[in-house]
Amino acid sequence: MASLTTTPFQKSLVSTIVITCLAGLSATAVAETDDGVERITVTTQKRVQAIQDVPVTVSAFNGEMLEQLGIVDLDVLSEITPGLIIQEQSPNNPGFVIRGITSDSGSSQASPRVSVYYNGTDISRSRGSYFELFDIERVEVVKGPQATLFGTAASVGALSVTTRKPQEDFEAGITAGLGNYSARNVQGYITGGQPTVQGRLAFTYRERAGYIENIAANQPDLNGIERFGIRPSLRFTPSDDLTIDLVYNYEKNSDSGTSFKSRRFAPTGGDTSPYSFVEASGSPVAAGVFGKDDLGIDRTVKDLNLTLNWDINDQWQLTSISAKRRFDSLEVFDADGTQAWFLEFAEDATGKQFSQELRLAYSGQKLNGFVGVSYFDEDGNQRVPFSTEESIFLNCMGMLPSGVPCINADGSVTILTPILTEGAFDVLPYQGYFQNFGEHSAYSAFFDLSYALTHRLELTAGLRYVREDKTSRYASNFGNSVLAGVPLLPVASTDDEIFSADGRFSSWLPRFNALYRLNDNLNFYATVSKGRRSEVVDVGSVHSAAGVVPRVDIIPAETVWNYELGLKGSTASNRLRYAVSAFYQDYSNFQVTLQDDAGNFYVDNAGNANNIGVEAELKAAITPDLEWFANLAWIDAKIDENSSNGDLAGNRFRLQPEYTLGTGLLYGHDLNRHYRMTGSLLYTFRSDIFFEEDNAPVAGFNISQAAVQQTSLRLGLENSQHNWAITLFANNLFNKEYLVDAGNTGAAFGYPSFIAGPPRMVGLELRKTFM
């Protein structure tokens, strides 16, 4: 793995920031030309603003830039956004990390930390938050607590994605591609209408064979994808003052299984490298236990959004956003990562939500802002079935004095059931499940106002009050093992009885911002804001003298105060645009997701934590044909070194590298009247990371990833006369090996598993537009 030493990179980071700031401060006024970088407008503060006039750290990208870089996966947004990491084990299990804080819990009882917004609606629940990036208008990534702007889930920030809307003029386009690993893709759209009604239909389909070979019989290669999405939308404009958008989104994911690979035992004829072939056979009784007989994902998402914007007059606008969303996701996985029928799990998660927001905005010469109310209701559950063969489980866990290995040198699995039962049984299937349910209703009232005290100084204050009603429930069923006489997993089985507990919580979440215009091209801002991850009503079960009884823990709310300073600016010619910010975050009752000995994930209080960092973004027009962009971040995110924080004291946050860098080139050159050459180059660097807050090896294996560098390249030829384009691309150009995740469910049993990232992917795409 490639790596960089800390000291040179840190010097480079500081030098770049200093040079960038000096470039803006010393810029002289010149006439603006068409050679500058594109001016970006955002709606972060619920009104259209130039990005440098927003007193918040925000990164923004339009759909054209995403297409030019070939970004169709959420996790690739990390490569162009400082302070953002998106980990994608599968569409069922994405992790969103902003400034070191991870939001990826699958529990229906826990709240997310990062707001994921889709067309103005909160869809942050982990198992329902993944979606395909197709036909996108813009992406905004907002850092720091943003409760007044993006709701209570934005305790550390928000990712907001807006899709393209219908237009009156007819336009259509289709893109088709082929690549290695039998990759095929097709995306398209058609739009048009008349003055009062316009429509748009967009779709995507992608498939690719798995890049990790699976030699187990009747099982697919792993880490393959098959994803389909379709999005019809209508826009009604009965008058110049009223716009109504109705958007329906349907997505279906049928990816093959995730490549959990053991480092303790090799597949038959193989080795323990995460990047070589596996022998993941799953459970022989998978269909009966899991509802699916092969490893992989079966996930469906349905989303309906109705947005109304009414310009009451020149100053007042009323916005209503009504939305429903439902997801149903079943993922079957081999948690031990071996050929043994040992730790076979599935996750069957469902969720449905409804939300309604009303917002009244005012736009004046000095005063701008909005007031509003919102209602959010969700109902979800997460069921985790388990299957094993009893003698294999007991032997692999070292609970039998057999003296024979779990898996033999030739790859065969030791099954001791006939010996232990004197031939009464050949195998002893064992199964059980645990399940959590969560019902969550939130009622909010909020305002956010900005006032220009002078033409240079603008102050902003916002406040959200939220009241939450939560109900958590839990059930499990683990019978006694024939061989052991007790349940194989240390779970106090409720025998299908559902235990329940309720809670009601409330909070006030403020933000304060100051923006000072140093000159026409350079702004300074300061921010103080509070974020909160709400209390968790954690319900489980325990043994007592009266039998199995409910266990109810109220995990205190995690709160964070964010303090931030920043500069945003550009040269007078707009040939260079830049932003730099420094932040400090102070956490109380920091919540971490841990695993118990049964592999069940739960939320616990890790005490206090702090987070300090610097982020910077640059974009420069080198020539009329060539643009350069870069983003870099230094984030030192740790749990406080305090003895009250136990074994986690001083540990780094999971998934967060200390240093990240993303830089690239965008190229476009007219060869003649009709032909244009295009290209893009993207290079990324991430320093080492830990995959768990424990920061410690499991069974002697490091649950971490060394520094990683990757490069992606695209080269294309366009014809403007006939509106077609052809593009060659290569992602992970130099075929770097790296891990997406490590530890996982198997780590709770002493069998950590490792997930390999994608190797080099190459392909060819053709695009045709009709107008």
Coordinates of N, CA, C and O in Angstrom, one line a residue, residues 428-534:
L428 N -26.6 -30.9 12.8 CA -27.6 -30.4 13.7 C -27.7 -28.9 13.4 O -27.0 -28.0 13.9
P429 N -28.7 -28.6 12.5 CA -28.9 -27.1 12.2 C -29.4 -26.4 13.5 O -30.2 -26.9 14.2
Y430 N -28.9 -25.2 13.6 CA -29.3 -24.4 14.7 C -29.7 -23.0 14.2 O -29.0 -22.5 13.3
Q431 N -30.7 -22.4 14.7 CA -31.1 -21.1 14.2 C -31.8 -20.3 15.3 O -32.2 -20.8 16.3
G432 N -31.8 -19.0 15.1 CA -32.5 -18.1 16.0 C -32.5 -16.7 15.4 O -32.0 -16.5 14.3
Y433 N -33.0 -15.8 16.1 CA -33.1 -14.4 15.6 C -33.2 -13.4 16.8 O -33.6 -13.8 17.9
F434 N -32.8 -12.2 16.5 CA -33.1 -11.1 17.4 C -33.6 -9.9 16.5 O -33.3 -9.8 15.4
Q435 N -34.5 -9.1 17.1 CA -35.2 -8.1 16.3 C -35.5 -6.9 17.1 O -35.8 -7.0 18.3
N436 N -35.2 -5.7 16.6 CA -35.6 -4.5 17.2 C -36.5 -3.7 16.4 O -36.5 -3.7 15.2
F437 N -37.4 -2.9 17.0 CA -38.4 -2.1 16.4 C -38.2 -0.7 16.9 O -37.8 -0.5 18.1
G438 N -38.5 0.3 16.1 CA -38.5 1.7 16.5 C -39.6 2.5 15.9 O -39.8 2.4 14.7
E439 N -40.3 3.2 16.7 CA -41.3 4.2 16.2 C -40.8 5.6 16.7 O -40.5 5.7 17.9
H440 N -40.8 6.5 15.8 CA -40.3 7.8 16.2 C -41.1 8.9 15.5 O -41.3 8.9 14.3
S441 N -41.6 9.8 16.4 CA -42.3 11.0 15.9 C -41.6 12.2 16.4 O -41.3 12.3 17.6
A442 N -41.5 13.2 15.5 CA -40.8 14.4 15.9 C -41.6 15.6 15.4 O -42.1 15.7 14.3
Y443 N -41.8 16.6 16.3 CA -42.5 17.8 16.0 C -41.5 19.0 16.2 O -40.9 19.1 17.3
S444 N -41.4 19.8 15.2 CA -40.4 20.9 15.3 C -41.0 22.2 14.9 O -41.9 22.3 14.1
A445 N -40.5 23.3 15.5 CA -40.8 24.7 15.1 C -39.4 25.3 15.0 O -38.5 25.1 15.9
F446 N -39.2 26.2 14.0 CA -37.9 26.7 13.8 C -37.9 28.1 13.1 O -38.9 28.4 12.5
F447 N -36.8 28.8 13.3 CA -36.7 30.1 12.5 C -35.2 30.2 12.2 O -34.3 29.7 12.9
D448 N -34.9 31.0 11.2 CA -33.5 31.3 10.8 C -33.5 32.7 10.1 O -34.1 32.8 9.1
L449 N -32.9 33.7 10.8 CA -33.0 35.0 10.3 C -31.6 35.6 10.1 O -30.7 35.4 10.9
S450 N -31.4 36.3 9.0 CA -30.1 37.0 8.7 C -30.4 38.5 8.5 O -31.4 38.9 7.8
Y451 N -29.6 39.3 9.1 CA -29.8 40.8 9.1 C -28.5 41.5 8.7 O -27.4 41.2 9.4
A452 N -28.5 42.3 7.7 CA -27.3 43.1 7.3 C -27.2 44.4 8.1 O -28.0 45.3 7.9
L453 N -26.4 44.4 9.1 CA -26.2 45.6 9.9 C -25.6 46.7 9.1 O -25.9 47.9 9.3
T454 N -24.6 46.4 8.2 CA -24.0 47.3 7.3 C -23.9 46.5 6.0 O -24.2 45.3 5.9
H455 N -23.4 47.2 5.0 CA -23.2 46.5 3.7 C -22.1 45.5 3.8 O -21.9 44.6 2.9
R456 N -21.3 45.5 4.9 CA -20.2 44.5 5.1 C -20.5 43.4 6.1 O -20.1 42.3 5.9
L457 N -21.3 43.8 7.1 CA -21.5 42.9 8.2 C -23.0 42.3 8.2 O -23.9 43.1 8.2
E458 N -23.1 41.0 8.2 CA -24.4 40.3 8.3 C -24.4 39.3 9.4 O -23.5 38.5 9.5
L459 N -25.4 39.4 10.2 CA -25.5 38.4 11.4 C -26.7 37.5 11.1 O -27.8 37.9 10.6
T460 N -26.5 36.2 11.6 CA -27.6 35.2 11.4 C -27.8 34.5 12.7 O -26.8 34.2 13.4
A461 N -29.0 34.3 13.1 CA -29.4 33.5 14.2 C -30.5 32.6 13.9 O -31.5 33.0 13.2
G462 N -30.5 31.4 14.4 CA -31.5 30.4 14.1 C -31.7 29.5 15.3 O -30.9 29.4 16.2
L463 N -32.9 29.0 15.4 CA -33.3 28.1 16.6 C -34.3 27.1 16.2 O -35.3 27.5 15.5
R464 N -34.1 25.9 16.6 CA -35.1 24.9 16.3 C -35.5 24.2 17.7 O -34.6 23.9 18.5
Y465 N -36.8 24.1 17.9 CA -37.3 23.4 19.1 C -37.9 22.1 18.5 O -38.6 22.1 17.6
V466 N -37.5 21.0 19.2 CA -37.9 19.7 18.7 C -38.4 18.9 19.9 O -37.8 18.9 21.0
R467 N -39.6 18.2 19.7 CA -40.1 17.3 20.7 C -40.2 15.9 20.0 O -40.8 15.8 18.9
E468 N -39.7 14.9 20.6 CA -39.7 13.6 20.0 C -40.4 12.6 21.0 O -40.1 12.6 22.2
D469 N -41.2 11.8 20.3 CA -41.8 10.6 21.0 C -41.2 9.3 20.4 O -41.3 9.1 19.2
K470 N -40.7 8.5 21.3 CA -40.0 7.3 20.8 C -40.6 6.0 21.5 O -40.8 6.1 22.7
T471 N -40.8 5.0 20.7 CA -41.2 3.7 21.3 C -40.2 2.7 20.7 O -40.0 2.6 19.5
S472 N -39.5 1.9 21.6 CA -38.6 0.9 21.1 C -39.1 -0.5 21.6 O -39.7 -0.6 22.7
R473 N -39.0 -1.5 20.8 CA -39.4 -2.8 21.1 C -38.3 -3.8 20.7 O -37.5 -3.5 19.8
Y474 N -38.4 -5.0 21.4 CA -37.3 -6.0 21.1 C -37.9 -7.4 21.3 O -38.8 -7.6 22.2
A475 N -37.4 -8.3 20.5 CA -37.8 -9.7 20.6 C -36.7 -10.6 20.1 O -35.8 -10.2 19.3
S476 N -36.6 -11.8 20.6 CA -35.6 -12.8 20.2 C -36.1 -14.2 20.4 O -37.0 -14.4 21.2
N477 N -35.5 -15.1 19.8 CA -35.9 -16.5 20.0 C -34.6 -17.4 19.7 O -34.3 -17.6 18.5
F478 N -34.0 -17.8 20.7 CA -32.9 -18.7 20.6 C -33.1 -19.9 21.5 O -33.1 -19.8 22.7
G479 N -33.4 -21.1 20.9 CA -33.7 -22.3 21.7 C -32.3 -22.9 22.2 O -31.2 -22.5 21.8
N480 N -32.5 -23.9 23.0 CA -31.3 -24.6 23.5 C -30.7 -25.5 22.4 O -31.4 -26.1 21.6
S481 N -29.4 -25.5 22.4 CA -28.6 -26.4 21.5 C -28.8 -27.9 22.0 O -28.8 -28.1 23.2
V482 N -28.8 -28.8 21.1 CA -28.9 -30.2 21.4 C -27.6 -30.6 22.1 O -27.5 -31.4 23.1
L483 N -26.4 -30.2 21.6 CA -25.1 -30.5 22.1 C -24.8 -29.8 23.3 O -24.2 -30.4 24.3
A484 N -25.0 -28.5 23.4 CA -24.6 -27.7 24.5 C -25.7 -27.6 25.6 O -25.3 -27.3 26.8
G485 N -26.9 -27.8 25.3 CA -28.0 -27.6 26.3 C -28.4 -26.2 26.6 O -29.3 -26.0 27.5
V486 N -27.8 -25.3 26.0 CA -28.1 -23.8 26.2 C -28.0 -23.2 24.8 O -27.5 -23.7 23.8
P487 N -28.6 -22.0 24.7 CA -28.5 -21.3 23.4 C -27.0 -21.0 23.0 O -26.2 -20.8 23.9
L488 N -26.8 -21.2 21.7 CA -25.4 -21.0 21.3 C -24.9 -19.6 21.4 O -23.7 -19.3 21.6
L489 N -25.8 -18.6 21.2 CA -25.4 -17.2 21.4 C -25.9 -16.8 22.7 O -27.0 -17.2 23.2
P490 N -25.1 -15.9 23.4 CA -25.5 -15.5 24.8 C -26.6 -14.4 24.7 O -26.5 -13.3 25.1
V491 N -27.8 -14.9 24.3 CA -29.0 -14.0 24.2 C -30.0 -14.6 25.2 O -30.3 -15.8 25.2
A492 N -30.6 -13.7 26.0 CA -31.7 -14.1 26.8 C -33.0 -14.1 26.0 O -33.6 -13.0 25.7
S493 N -33.4 -15.3 25.5 CA -34.4 -15.4 24.5 C -35.8 -15.0 25.1 O -36.2 -15.5 26.2
T494 N -36.5 -14.2 24.4 CA -37.8 -13.8 24.8 C -38.9 -14.8 24.3 O -40.1 -14.6 24.6
D495 N -38.5 -15.8 23.6 CA -39.4 -16.7 23.0 C -40.5 -16.0 22.2 O -41.7 -16.3 22.4
D496 N -40.1 -15.1 21.4 CA -41.0 -14.3 20.5 C -41.8 -13.2 21.3 O -42.5 -12.5 20.6
E497 N -41.8 -13.2 22.6 CA -42.5 -12.1 23.3 C -41.8 -10.8 23.0 O -40.5 -10.7 23.0
I498 N -42.6 -9.8 22.8 CA -42.0 -8.4 22.4 C -42.0 -7.6 23.7 O -43.0 -7.3 24.3
F499 N -40.8 -7.1 24.0 CA -40.6 -6.2 25.1 C -40.6 -4.7 24.6 O -40.1 -4.5 23.5
S500 N -41.2 -3.8 25.4 CA -41.4 -2.4 24.8 C -41.1 -1.4 25.9 O -41.2 -1.7 27.1
A501 N -40.7 -0.2 25.5 CA -40.5 0.9 26.4 C -40.6 2.2 25.6 O -40.5 2.2 24.3
D502 N -41.0 3.3 26.3 CA -41.3 4.6 25.6 C -40.4 5.7 26.2 O -39.9 5.5 27.3
G503 N -40.3 6.7 25.5 CA -39.6 7.9 26.0 C -40.1 9.2 25.2 O -40.5 9.1 24.1
R504 N -40.1 10.3 25.9 CA -40.4 11.6 25.3 C -39.2 12.5 25.7 O -38.8 12.7 26.8
F505 N -38.7 13.2 24.6 CA -37.6 14.1 24.8 C -37.7 15.4 24.0 O -38.5 15.4 23.0
S506 N -37.1 16.4 24.4 CA -37.2 17.7 23.7 C -35.8 18.4 23.9 O -35.0 18.1 24.7
S507 N -35.6 19.4 23.0 CA -34.4 20.1 23.0 C -34.5 21.4 22.2 O -35.4 21.5 21.3
W508 N -33.6 22.4 22.5 CA -33.5 23.6 21.8 C -32.1 23.6 21.1 O -31.1 23.4 21.7
L509 N -32.1 23.8 19.8 CA -30.9 23.7 19.0 C -30.6 25.1 18.3 O -31.3 25.4 17.3
P510 N -29.7 25.9 18.7 CA -29.4 27.2 18.1 C -28.3 27.2 17.1 O -27.4 26.2 17.1
R511 N -28.2 28.2 16.3 CA -27.0 28.5 15.6 C -26.8 30.0 15.4 O -27.8 30.7 15.4
F512 N -25.6 30.5 15.4 CA -25.2 31.9 15.3 C -24.1 32.0 14.3 O -23.1 31.3 14.4
N513 N -24.3 32.9 13.4 CA -23.3 33.1 12.3 C -23.1 34.6 12.1 O -24.0 35.4 12.2
A514 N -21.8 34.9 11.8 CA -21.5 36.3 11.4 C -20.7 36.2 10.1 O -19.8 35.4 9.9
L515 N -21.1 37.1 9.1 CA -20.4 37.2 7.8 C -19.9 38.6 7.6 O -20.7 39.5 7.8
Y516 N -18.6 38.7 7.4 CA -18.0 40.1 7.2 C -17.3 40.1 5.8 O -16.5 39.2 5.5
R517 N -17.7 41.0 5.0 CA -17.2 41.2 3.6 C -16.0 42.1 3.7 O -16.1 43.3 3.8
L518 N -14.8 41.4 3.6 CA -13.5 42.2 3.7 C -13.4 43.0 2.4 O -12.8 44.2 2.5
N519 N -13.8 42.6 1.3 CA -13.9 43.3 0.1 C -14.9 42.7 -0.8 O -15.6 41.7 -0.4
D520 N -14.9 43.1 -2.1 CA -15.9 42.6 -3.0 C -15.7 41.1 -3.3 O -16.6 40.4 -3.8
N521 N -14.5 40.6 -3.0 CA -14.2 39.2 -3.4 C -13.8 38.3 -2.3 O -13.4 37.1 -2.5
L522 N -13.9 38.8 -1.1 CA -13.4 38.0 0.0 C -14.3 38.2 1.3 O -14.5 39.3 1.7
N523 N -14.8 37.1 1.8 CA -15.7 37.1 3.0 C -15.1 36.3 4.1 O -14.5 35.2 3.9
F524 N -15.3 36.8 5.3 CA -14.9 36.1 6.5 C -16.2 35.7 7.3 O -17.1 36.5 7.3
Y525 N -16.2 34.5 7.9 CA -17.4 34.1 8.7 C -17.0 33.4 9.9 O -15.9 32.8 10.0
A526 N -17.8 33.5 10.9 CA -17.7 32.8 12.2 C -19.0 32.1 12.5 O -20.1 32.7 12.3
T527 N -18.9 30.9 13.1 CA -20.1 30.1 13.4 C -20.0 29.5 14.8 O -19.0 29.0 15.2
V528 N -21.1 29.5 15.5 CA -21.3 28.7 16.7 C -22.7 28.0 16.6 O -23.7 28.7 16.3
S529 N -22.7 26.7 16.7 CA -23.9 26.0 16.5 C -23.9 24.7 17.4 O -22.9 24.2 17.8
K530 N -25.1 24.3 17.8 CA -25.3 23.1 18.6 C -26.0 22.0 17.8 O -27.0 22.3 17.1
G531 N -25.5 20.8 18.0 CA -26.1 19.6 17.4 C -26.4 18.6 18.4 O -25.9 18.7 19.6
R532 N -27.3 17.7 18.1 CA -27.8 16.7 19.1 C -28.2 15.5 18.4 O -28.9 15.5 17.4
R533 N -27.7 14.4 18.8 CA -28.2 13.0 18.5 C -29.0 12.6 19.6 O -28.6 12.4 20.8
S534 N -30.3 12.4 19.4 CA -31.3 12.3 20.5 C -31.1 11.0 21.3 O -30.4 10.1 20.9

